[in-house]
Amino acid sequence: MKTYQAKPSEVVHAWVLIDATDQVLGRVASTAAQILKGKHKPQYTPHIDTGDFVVIINASKIKVTGTKASSKTYYSHSGYPSGLKAESFSRAMERHPERVIEHAVKGMLPKNTLGRAQGKKLKVYAGAEHPHQAQNPQEIKLEG
């Protein structure tokens, strides 16, 4: 018996739609990361991009548990002295709710060229409208 290795030319990338209305951030992010990696497919190969495209809608309606809404902080640094910037979760949700989900999902992907390629297949939208109707995405229902 031989182990199957997927080839990039054989991989078919489907489109998946996730509605984040009243869902927990971590559960949506982990589900999206698994689909982007391709771990839900039987032909999953760790070093080949076998994952599907993921469209997440209603990002502005996502929830977090516990006190994370007031205590979670996102940091960024410009690279210059005293260039550290901090932003609370609630402020980030007001300004750009898409980036909150993108940040959570990209943290669950590999930190290499393959992970960056997988991250480009993630499309996040704050509202219910998205420009990917032509791809006919399959909707996934999350529990909870």
PDB file of C-alpha atoms in Angstrom:
ATOM      1  CA  MET A   1       0.000   0.000   0.000  1.00  0.00           C
ATOM      2  CA  LYS A   2       1.197   3.489  -0.781  1.00  0.00           C
ATOM      3  CA  THR A   3       0.315   6.742   0.921  1.00  0.00           C
ATOM      4  CA  TYR A   4      -1.668   9.083  -1.321  1.00  0.00           C
ATOM      5  CA  GLN A   5      -0.044  12.455  -2.018  1.00  0.00           C
ATOM      6  CA  ALA A   6      -2.282  15.125  -3.532  1.00  0.00           C
ATOM      7  CA  LYS A   7      -0.849  17.002  -6.507  1.00  0.00           C
ATOM      8  CA  PRO A   8      -1.555  20.734  -6.936  1.00  0.00           C
ATOM      9  CA  SER A   9      -2.977  20.156 -10.418  1.00  0.00           C
ATOM     10  CA  GLU A  10      -5.500  17.589  -9.103  1.00  0.00           C
ATOM     11  CA  VAL A  11      -6.909  19.710  -6.263  1.00  0.00           C
ATOM     12  CA  VAL A  12     -10.380  21.200  -6.736  1.00  0.00           C
ATOM     13  CA  HIS A  13     -11.085  24.243  -4.537  1.00  0.00           C
ATOM     14  CA  ALA A  14     -14.768  24.596  -3.615  1.00  0.00           C
ATOM     15  CA  TRP A  15     -16.438  27.602  -1.958  1.00  0.00           C
ATOM     16  CA  VAL A  16     -17.906  27.471   1.548  1.00  0.00           C
ATOM     17  CA  LEU A  17     -20.163  30.063   3.218  1.00  0.00           C
ATOM     18  CA  ILE A  18     -20.230  30.544   7.009  1.00  0.00           C
ATOM     19  CA  ASP A  19     -22.793  32.810   8.676  1.00  0.00           C
ATOM     20  CA  ALA A  20     -21.215  34.247  11.857  1.00  0.00           C
ATOM     21  CA  THR A  21     -24.463  35.618  13.315  1.00  0.00           C
ATOM     22  CA  ASP A  22     -24.456  34.992  17.107  1.00  0.00           C
ATOM     23  CA  GLN A  23     -21.541  32.542  16.806  1.00  0.00           C
ATOM     24  CA  VAL A  24     -18.482  32.464  19.078  1.00  0.00           C
ATOM     25  CA  LEU A  25     -15.336  33.906  17.491  1.00  0.00           C
ATOM     26  CA  GLY A  26     -13.065  30.952  18.268  1.00  0.00           C
ATOM     27  CA  ARG A  27     -15.452  28.336  16.910  1.00  0.00           C
ATOM     28  CA  VAL A  28     -15.954  30.211  13.655  1.00  0.00           C
ATOM     29  CA  ALA A  29     -12.193  30.775  13.320  1.00  0.00           C
ATOM     30  CA  SER A  30     -11.227  27.151  13.994  1.00  0.00           C
ATOM     31  CA  THR A  31     -13.831  25.834  11.544  1.00  0.00           C
ATOM     32  CA  ALA A  32     -12.669  28.280   8.872  1.00  0.00           C
ATOM     33  CA  ALA A  33      -9.006  27.381   9.468  1.00  0.00           C
ATOM     34  CA  GLN A  34      -9.702  23.655   9.062  1.00  0.00           C
ATOM     35  CA  ILE A  35     -11.561  24.266   5.799  1.00  0.00           C
ATOM     36  CA  LEU A  36      -8.802  26.582   4.502  1.00  0.00           C
ATOM     37  CA  LYS A  37      -6.171  23.927   5.292  1.00  0.00           C
ATOM     38  CA  GLY A  38      -8.255  21.160   3.679  1.00  0.00           C
ATOM     39  CA  LYS A  39      -8.332  18.909   6.750  1.00  0.00           C
ATOM     40  CA  HIS A  40     -11.973  18.074   6.064  1.00  0.00           C
ATOM     41  CA  LYS A  41     -11.047  16.323   2.800  1.00  0.00           C
ATOM     42  CA  PRO A  42      -9.827  12.728   2.491  1.00  0.00           C
ATOM     43  CA  GLN A  43      -7.043  13.828   0.101  1.00  0.00           C
ATOM     44  CA  TYR A  44      -5.538  16.235   2.699  1.00  0.00           C
ATOM     45  CA  THR A  45      -1.781  16.577   2.242  1.00  0.00           C
ATOM     46  CA  PRO A  46       0.101  18.785   4.736  1.00  0.00           C
ATOM     47  CA  HIS A  47       2.460  20.426   2.215  1.00  0.00           C
ATOM     48  CA  ILE A  48      -0.130  21.038  -0.552  1.00  0.00           C
ATOM     49  CA  ASP A  49      -2.898  23.652  -0.499  1.00  0.00           C
ATOM     50  CA  THR A  50      -5.901  21.287  -0.624  1.00  0.00           C
ATOM     51  CA  GLY A  51      -8.308  23.636   1.179  1.00  0.00           C
ATOM     52  CA  ASP A  52     -11.393  25.440  -0.026  1.00  0.00           C
ATOM     53  CA  PHE A  53     -12.304  29.126  -0.246  1.00  0.00           C
ATOM     54  CA  VAL A  54     -14.185  30.397   2.830  1.00  0.00           C
ATOM     55  CA  VAL A  55     -16.659  33.307   2.800  1.00  0.00           C
ATOM     56  CA  ILE A  56     -17.709  34.549   6.251  1.00  0.00           C
ATOM     57  CA  ILE A  57     -20.679  36.925   6.402  1.00  0.00           C
ATOM     58  CA  ASN A  58     -22.168  38.966   9.278  1.00  0.00           C
ATOM     59  CA  ALA A  59     -18.798  39.452  10.969  1.00  0.00           C
ATOM     60  CA  SER A  60     -20.202  42.406  12.892  1.00  0.00           C
ATOM     61  CA  LYS A  61     -22.599  40.056  14.760  1.00  0.00           C
ATOM     62  CA  ILE A  62     -19.926  37.742  16.209  1.00  0.00           C
ATOM     63  CA  LYS A  63     -19.749  37.081  19.967  1.00  0.00           C
ATOM     64  CA  VAL A  64     -16.990  36.346  22.457  1.00  0.00           C
ATOM     65  CA  THR A  65     -17.408  34.586  25.784  1.00  0.00           C
ATOM     66  CA  GLY A  66     -16.596  35.742  29.291  1.00  0.00           C
ATOM     67  CA  THR A  67     -15.023  39.171  29.757  1.00  0.00           C
ATOM     68  CA  LYS A  68     -13.113  39.123  26.450  1.00  0.00           C
ATOM     69  CA  ALA A  69     -15.337  41.864  25.021  1.00  0.00           C
ATOM     70  CA  SER A  70     -13.823  44.322  27.503  1.00  0.00           C
ATOM     71  CA  SER A  71     -10.412  42.798  28.235  1.00  0.00           C
ATOM     72  CA  LYS A  72      -9.162  41.426  24.869  1.00  0.00           C
ATOM     73  CA  THR A  73      -6.568  43.715  23.260  1.00  0.00           C
ATOM     74  CA  TYR A  74      -4.973  43.714  19.803  1.00  0.00           C
ATOM     75  CA  TYR A  75      -1.413  45.022  19.568  1.00  0.00           C
ATOM     76  CA  SER A  76       0.605  46.275  16.601  1.00  0.00           C
ATOM     77  CA  HIS A  77       4.046  47.816  16.425  1.00  0.00           C
ATOM     78  CA  SER A  78       5.352  50.189  13.763  1.00  0.00           C
ATOM     79  CA  GLY A  79       8.969  49.123  14.280  1.00  0.00           C
ATOM     80  CA  TYR A  80      10.009  52.522  15.628  1.00  0.00           C
ATOM     81  CA  PRO A  81      10.719  53.339  19.283  1.00  0.00           C
ATOM     82  CA  SER A  82       7.480  53.810  21.230  1.00  0.00           C
ATOM     83  CA  GLY A  83       5.564  52.568  18.178  1.00  0.00           C
ATOM     84  CA  LEU A  84       3.324  50.136  20.082  1.00  0.00           C
ATOM     85  CA  LYS A  85      -0.399  50.616  19.447  1.00  0.00           C
ATOM     86  CA  ALA A  86      -3.166  48.856  21.363  1.00  0.00           C
ATOM     87  CA  GLU A  87      -6.828  48.489  20.439  1.00  0.00           C
ATOM     88  CA  SER A  88      -9.569  46.868  22.509  1.00  0.00           C
ATOM     89  CA  PHE A  89     -11.859  44.202  21.095  1.00  0.00           C
ATOM     90  CA  SER A  90     -14.938  46.447  21.321  1.00  0.00           C
ATOM     91  CA  ARG A  91     -13.152  49.299  19.498  1.00  0.00           C
ATOM     92  CA  ALA A  92     -11.902  46.905  16.812  1.00  0.00           C
ATOM     93  CA  MET A  93     -15.440  45.580  16.284  1.00  0.00           C
ATOM     94  CA  GLU A  94     -16.709  49.140  15.816  1.00  0.00           C
ATOM     95  CA  ARG A  95     -14.005  50.120  13.329  1.00  0.00           C
ATOM     96  CA  HIS A  96     -13.373  46.939  11.317  1.00  0.00           C
ATOM     97  CA  PRO A  97     -15.121  43.714  12.396  1.00  0.00           C
ATOM     98  CA  GLU A  98     -13.698  41.823   9.401  1.00  0.00           C
ATOM     99  CA  ARG A  99     -10.140  42.167  10.708  1.00  0.00           C
ATOM    100  CA  VAL A 100     -11.071  40.585  14.046  1.00  0.00           C
ATOM    101  CA  ILE A 101     -12.062  37.332  12.323  1.00  0.00           C
ATOM    102  CA  GLU A 102      -9.144  37.507   9.876  1.00  0.00           C
ATOM    103  CA  HIS A 103      -6.725  37.925  12.795  1.00  0.00           C
ATOM    104  CA  ALA A 104      -8.203  34.917  14.624  1.00  0.00           C
ATOM    105  CA  VAL A 105      -8.165  32.646  11.556  1.00  0.00           C
ATOM    106  CA  LYS A 106      -4.671  33.608  10.381  1.00  0.00           C
ATOM    107  CA  GLY A 107      -3.365  32.847  13.852  1.00  0.00           C
ATOM    108  CA  MET A 108      -4.505  29.245  13.327  1.00  0.00           C
ATOM    109  CA  LEU A 109      -2.801  28.817   9.936  1.00  0.00           C
ATOM    110  CA  PRO A 110       0.845  27.847   9.374  1.00  0.00           C
ATOM    111  CA  LYS A 111       3.366  30.682   9.555  1.00  0.00           C
ATOM    112  CA  ASN A 112       4.988  30.073   6.160  1.00  0.00           C
ATOM    113  CA  THR A 113       4.382  30.520   2.432  1.00  0.00           C
ATOM    114  CA  LEU A 114       1.683  27.840   2.415  1.00  0.00           C
ATOM    115  CA  GLY A 115      -0.165  29.514   5.304  1.00  0.00           C
ATOM    116  CA  ARG A 116      -0.109  32.879   3.535  1.00  0.00           C
ATOM    117  CA  ALA A 117      -1.538  31.268   0.378  1.00  0.00           C
ATOM    118  CA  GLN A 118      -4.274  29.616   2.443  1.00  0.00           C
ATOM    119  CA  GLY A 119      -5.041  32.926   4.180  1.00  0.00           C
ATOM    120  CA  LYS A 120      -5.712  34.607   0.837  1.00  0.00           C
ATOM    121  CA  LYS A 121      -8.640  32.228   0.301  1.00  0.00           C
ATOM    122  CA  LEU A 122     -10.480  33.746   3.288  1.00  0.00           C
ATOM    123  CA  LYS A 123     -13.111  36.401   2.467  1.00  0.00           C
ATOM    124  CA  VAL A 124     -14.796  38.167   5.404  1.00  0.00           C
ATOM    125  CA  TYR A 125     -17.685  40.652   5.183  1.00  0.00           C
ATOM    126  CA  ALA A 126     -19.318  42.682   7.976  1.00  0.00           C
ATOM    127  CA  GLY A 127     -22.831  42.415   6.529  1.00  0.00           C
ATOM    128  CA  ALA A 128     -24.932  39.729   4.858  1.00  0.00           C
ATOM    129  CA  GLU A 129     -24.017  40.805   1.300  1.00  0.00           C
ATOM    130  CA  HIS A 130     -21.004  39.353  -0.513  1.00  0.00           C
ATOM    131  CA  PRO A 131     -19.818  39.416  -4.141  1.00  0.00           C
ATOM    132  CA  HIS A 132     -19.261  35.638  -4.412  1.00  0.00           C
ATOM    133  CA  GLN A 133     -22.762  34.463  -5.372  1.00  0.00           C
ATOM    134  CA  ALA A 134     -21.478  33.338  -8.788  1.00  0.00           C
ATOM    135  CA  GLN A 135     -19.230  30.738  -7.102  1.00  0.00           C
ATOM    136  CA  ASN A 136     -22.357  29.139  -5.564  1.00  0.00           C
ATOM    137  CA  PRO A 137     -20.883  28.599  -2.080  1.00  0.00           C
ATOM    138  CA  GLN A 138     -22.122  25.712   0.037  1.00  0.00           C
ATOM    139  CA  GLU A 139     -23.435  26.981   3.390  1.00  0.00           C
ATOM    140  CA  ILE A 140     -22.159  25.341   6.566  1.00  0.00           C
ATOM    141  CA  LYS A 141     -24.239  25.452   9.754  1.00  0.00           C
ATOM    142  CA  LEU A 142     -22.275  25.755  13.001  1.00  0.00           C
ATOM    143  CA  GLU A 143     -23.677  24.384  16.252  1.00  0.00           C
ATOM    144  CA  GLY A 144     -24.162  26.741  19.150  1.00  0.00           C
TER     145      GLY A 144
END
